[in-house]
Amino acid sequence: MNNNKILTIQDVSCVGQCSLTVALPILSACSLETAILPSSVLSNHTAFSEFTFCDLTDEMPKIMSAWKNQGISFSAVYTGYLGNLNQVAHVKSIMGSLLDENGVKIVDPAMADSGKLYTGFDDAYVESMKELCATADIILPNITEACLLTGIPYKNSFDKQYVEELIGALKNLFSAKIVLTGVGVTEGTTGVAIYDGANIEYYEHIKIGLGSHGTGDVFASAFTGAYMNSKSLLEAAKIAADFTVLCIKATTKDHWYGVSFEKCLPELIEMLK
Ligand code: PXL
């Protein structure tokens, strides 16, 4: 690939090991030139008891226009948490005008986990995420996000039939390839279900604890990094899942707000070889 330059659009949570503070180091470790477009700046992510929030929606068209004037383009755009539903129109416009031919649109509809929307989001936000997913080449929802996107009620424990019902509903709504995360259909496991446009494949691994904050962003960033290093959808999802497990294992129990992914970057680099 001549221009392997990725743009990732998500918030800067100054403290909290999520979104851009995770995506930028992970994508860089994957040897990808990474441009960032911060959707908002928060003191820390919204799972803390208090946070500040500075909305950068109005900056988006200005930044896009500067890039356009200078002929800057990207081989992939990967989006995560957007702080405002009005950003979806700007993101679509960036994807429409700054992506190279055959550029890849990867959308992590980061808005919910464990059956609940993140603080500050509502049904209107879900509707705009649906709009964004409709334009994507690859979507990376977790089970909760898949439920919100499809209207299927959330279940805490589930079987293959439920997973395939979710994937079926997602593929009816969107033309994107699907990487569904948090999928454990065997006791004590979690993992991913991948729909590549034809078949569904599963990759399961051991489930550690009840789920750690920020793992969705670690997974999505490592997936994007591996996929843009010419790994297949399944290979990239396996690498991202294995890397996420290593990060959880490297995190001490008292470290609640994120995972210690930094210690595991050498292993990610190794996995890409
Ligand atoms: O990791 C997802 C995420 C990203 N950004 C912000 C968040 C969260 C999850 O809570 O609050 C600001």
XYZ file of C-alpha atoms and ligand atoms in Angstrom:
285
model
C 0.000 0.000 0.000
C 1.523 3.387 -0.954
C -0.327 5.640 1.438
C -0.867 3.625 4.598
C -2.014 6.598 6.623
C -4.860 6.058 9.051
C -7.187 8.669 10.469
C -8.829 7.879 13.766
C -11.693 10.024 15.026
C -12.617 9.749 18.690
C -12.399 11.714 21.938
C -9.356 12.606 23.979
C -10.029 11.417 27.501
C -6.963 13.016 29.081
C -6.900 10.356 31.821
C -8.437 6.923 31.497
C -6.626 4.743 28.936
C -9.358 4.803 26.340
C -10.127 6.231 22.902
C -7.268 8.309 21.415
C -4.760 7.703 24.214
C -5.086 4.009 23.380
C -5.618 4.161 19.603
C -2.639 6.376 18.782
C 0.053 4.301 20.558
C -1.423 1.011 19.356
C -1.696 2.082 15.716
C 1.795 3.589 15.866
C 3.151 0.323 17.299
C 1.562 -1.357 14.274
C 3.884 0.814 12.102
C 1.004 2.903 10.772
C 1.228 6.638 10.320
C -1.705 7.790 12.391
C -3.542 11.085 12.105
C -6.041 11.995 14.803
C -9.199 14.048 14.860
C -10.340 14.596 18.462
C -14.138 14.669 18.678
C -14.018 16.168 22.182
C -11.680 16.640 25.108
C -12.670 15.236 28.494
C -10.742 15.456 31.749
C -11.196 11.663 31.961
C -13.725 9.160 30.594
C -17.346 9.135 31.670
C -17.131 6.153 34.014
C -15.390 8.409 36.564
C -17.755 10.151 39.002
C -16.947 13.576 37.542
C -15.692 14.748 34.162
C -15.316 17.890 32.063
C -16.388 17.838 28.423
C -15.314 20.167 25.619
C -17.203 19.535 22.382
C -15.089 19.930 19.227
C -17.868 19.441 16.659
C -17.385 22.925 15.198
C -13.669 22.283 14.591
C -14.355 19.229 12.431
C -15.404 20.940 9.157
C -12.568 23.476 9.524
C -9.933 20.755 9.990
C -11.414 18.754 7.119
C -11.315 21.755 4.825
C -7.634 22.475 5.681
C -6.734 18.854 4.920
C -8.714 18.893 1.687
C -6.983 22.059 0.501
C -3.620 20.413 1.058
C -4.510 17.190 -0.721
C -4.222 15.092 2.457
C -5.909 11.701 2.227
C -6.142 8.473 4.219
C -6.129 4.756 3.504
C -8.534 4.134 6.371
C -10.776 6.042 8.723
C -11.469 4.378 12.061
C -14.063 5.994 14.322
C -14.825 5.397 17.991
C -16.570 7.445 20.660
C -18.100 10.612 19.235
C -19.235 13.090 21.834
C -22.119 14.565 19.865
C -24.525 13.071 17.344
C -24.031 16.064 15.030
C -20.509 14.758 14.408
C -21.853 11.884 12.337
C -22.542 14.170 9.352
C -18.964 15.528 9.520
C -17.494 12.044 9.822
C -19.495 10.904 6.790
C -18.283 13.884 4.846
C -14.637 13.174 5.834
C -15.048 9.559 4.755
C -16.597 10.738 1.504
C -13.896 13.228 0.592
C -10.602 12.301 2.298
C -10.434 8.534 1.793
C -8.240 7.087 -0.951
C -9.831 4.891 -3.573
C -10.626 1.578 -1.833
C -9.992 3.287 1.516
C -11.480 1.396 4.454
C -14.200 2.716 6.784
C -14.031 1.053 10.186
C -16.720 2.041 12.682
C -16.688 1.073 16.332
C -20.128 2.276 17.479
C -18.658 2.917 20.947
C -21.692 3.952 22.970
C -22.616 1.220 25.454
C -21.525 -1.825 27.432
C -22.977 -4.374 29.871
C -26.537 -3.592 28.765
C -26.259 0.178 29.319
C -25.595 3.291 27.225
C -22.607 5.358 28.396
C -23.468 8.473 30.411
C -24.750 11.279 28.179
C -26.053 9.132 25.303
C -29.705 8.561 24.375
C -31.908 7.004 21.667
C -31.135 9.844 19.246
C -27.429 9.041 19.565
C -28.154 5.385 18.794
C -30.037 6.466 15.664
C -27.062 8.500 14.438
C -24.705 5.588 15.115
C -26.998 3.476 12.912
C -26.541 6.036 10.164
C -22.761 5.847 10.507
C -22.726 2.029 10.584
C -24.734 2.087 7.341
C -21.773 3.699 5.567
C -19.073 1.440 7.075
C -17.035 -1.383 5.519
C -16.442 -3.008 8.905
C -18.354 -2.517 12.158
C -17.090 -3.577 15.591
C -20.037 -3.575 18.015
C -20.103 -5.360 21.356
C -23.236 -7.325 22.282
C -24.905 -4.320 23.961
C -24.229 -2.083 20.961
C -25.504 -4.779 18.579
C -28.721 -4.926 20.623
C -29.153 -1.151 20.517
C -28.481 -1.036 16.771
C -30.957 -3.825 16.010
C -33.604 -3.335 18.721
C -33.083 -6.904 19.989
C -33.364 -7.042 23.814
C -30.027 -7.398 25.668
C -29.241 -10.671 27.422
C -26.541 -11.226 29.999
C -25.970 -14.827 29.102
C -26.725 -16.221 25.698
C -26.132 -18.996 23.181
C -25.056 -19.297 19.548
C -28.634 -18.910 18.357
C -28.875 -15.476 20.020
C -25.501 -14.412 18.550
C -26.637 -15.485 15.102
C -29.939 -13.660 15.542
C -27.946 -10.493 16.329
C -25.613 -10.964 13.356
C -28.604 -11.717 11.111
C -30.306 -8.498 12.185
C -27.089 -6.481 11.757
C -26.515 -7.815 8.276
C -30.090 -6.956 7.314
C -29.472 -3.375 8.389
C -25.891 -2.837 7.212
C -23.743 -4.008 4.332
C -20.586 -3.963 6.497
C -18.523 -6.939 7.584
C -19.153 -7.558 11.261
C -16.816 -8.232 14.167
C -19.047 -8.775 17.193
C -17.137 -8.646 20.491
C -17.843 -10.034 23.947
C -19.156 -13.275 22.483
C -18.749 -16.255 24.792
C -21.062 -19.144 24.031
C -19.133 -21.680 26.124
C -18.884 -21.397 29.939
C -15.866 -19.341 31.080
C -15.038 -17.965 27.645
C -15.454 -14.769 25.727
C -14.359 -13.853 22.224
C -15.540 -12.637 18.873
C -17.962 -13.681 16.155
C -16.939 -12.599 12.676
C -19.210 -12.236 9.663
C -17.125 -11.682 6.533
C -20.054 -11.202 4.156
C -20.544 -14.940 3.623
C -19.834 -16.994 6.760
C -19.854 -16.622 10.523
C -16.722 -17.726 12.385
C -16.033 -17.761 16.107
C -12.861 -17.194 18.057
C -13.146 -17.884 21.767
C -10.649 -17.409 24.546
C -10.618 -17.524 28.331
C -12.751 -14.894 30.099
C -10.836 -13.045 32.804
C -12.890 -11.238 35.443
C -16.124 -9.438 34.720
C -14.827 -7.193 31.949
C -12.384 -4.306 32.126
C -12.914 -0.718 31.124
C -11.367 0.404 27.825
C -10.940 -3.086 26.382
C -13.286 -2.248 23.495
C -10.918 0.511 22.381
C -7.851 -1.697 22.814
C -9.519 -4.397 20.713
C -10.726 -2.011 17.985
C -7.326 -0.292 17.710
C -5.379 -3.558 17.542
C -7.901 -4.929 15.037
C -7.512 -1.846 12.829
C -3.722 -2.016 13.155
C -3.608 -5.676 12.177
C -6.169 -5.321 9.370
C -4.258 -2.403 7.858
C -1.139 -4.599 7.999
C -2.870 -6.837 5.446
C -4.176 -9.437 7.902
C -7.540 -10.996 7.003
C -10.655 -10.057 8.958
C -10.398 -13.272 11.001
C -6.636 -13.001 11.577
C -6.948 -9.363 12.628
C -9.790 -10.214 15.035
C -7.749 -13.082 16.555
C -4.674 -10.867 17.015
C -6.824 -8.141 18.589
C -8.535 -10.642 20.911
C -5.226 -12.238 21.985
C -3.684 -8.808 22.558
C -6.696 -7.694 24.632
C -6.372 -10.795 26.838
C -2.658 -10.059 27.395
C -3.531 -6.465 28.364
C -6.153 -7.606 30.878
C -3.672 -10.098 32.373
C -1.052 -7.321 32.659
C -3.462 -5.098 34.626
C -3.534 -5.194 38.410
C -6.932 -5.666 40.090
C -6.923 -2.235 41.734
C -6.454 -0.504 38.363
C -10.147 -0.119 37.539
C -10.400 2.538 34.835
C -8.435 1.017 31.966
C -6.016 -1.745 31.000
C -2.218 -1.628 31.087
C -1.876 -2.135 27.338
C 1.472 -0.289 27.254
C 3.344 -3.286 28.702
C 2.030 -5.541 25.930
C 2.878 -3.477 22.842
C 6.039 -5.549 22.146
C 3.880 -8.695 21.965
C 1.487 -6.983 19.542
C 4.397 -6.052 17.294
C 5.572 -9.678 17.457
C 2.068 -10.950 16.504
C 2.101 -8.818 13.360
C 5.319 -10.366 12.041
O -13.971 3.352 26.030
C -15.100 3.959 25.563
C -15.182 5.391 25.963
C -14.536 6.340 25.215
N -14.588 7.648 25.515
C -15.274 8.074 26.598
C -15.946 7.165 27.408
C -15.888 5.790 27.100
C -16.583 4.820 27.931
O -17.084 5.082 28.987
O -16.598 7.614 28.478
C -15.314 9.533 26.918
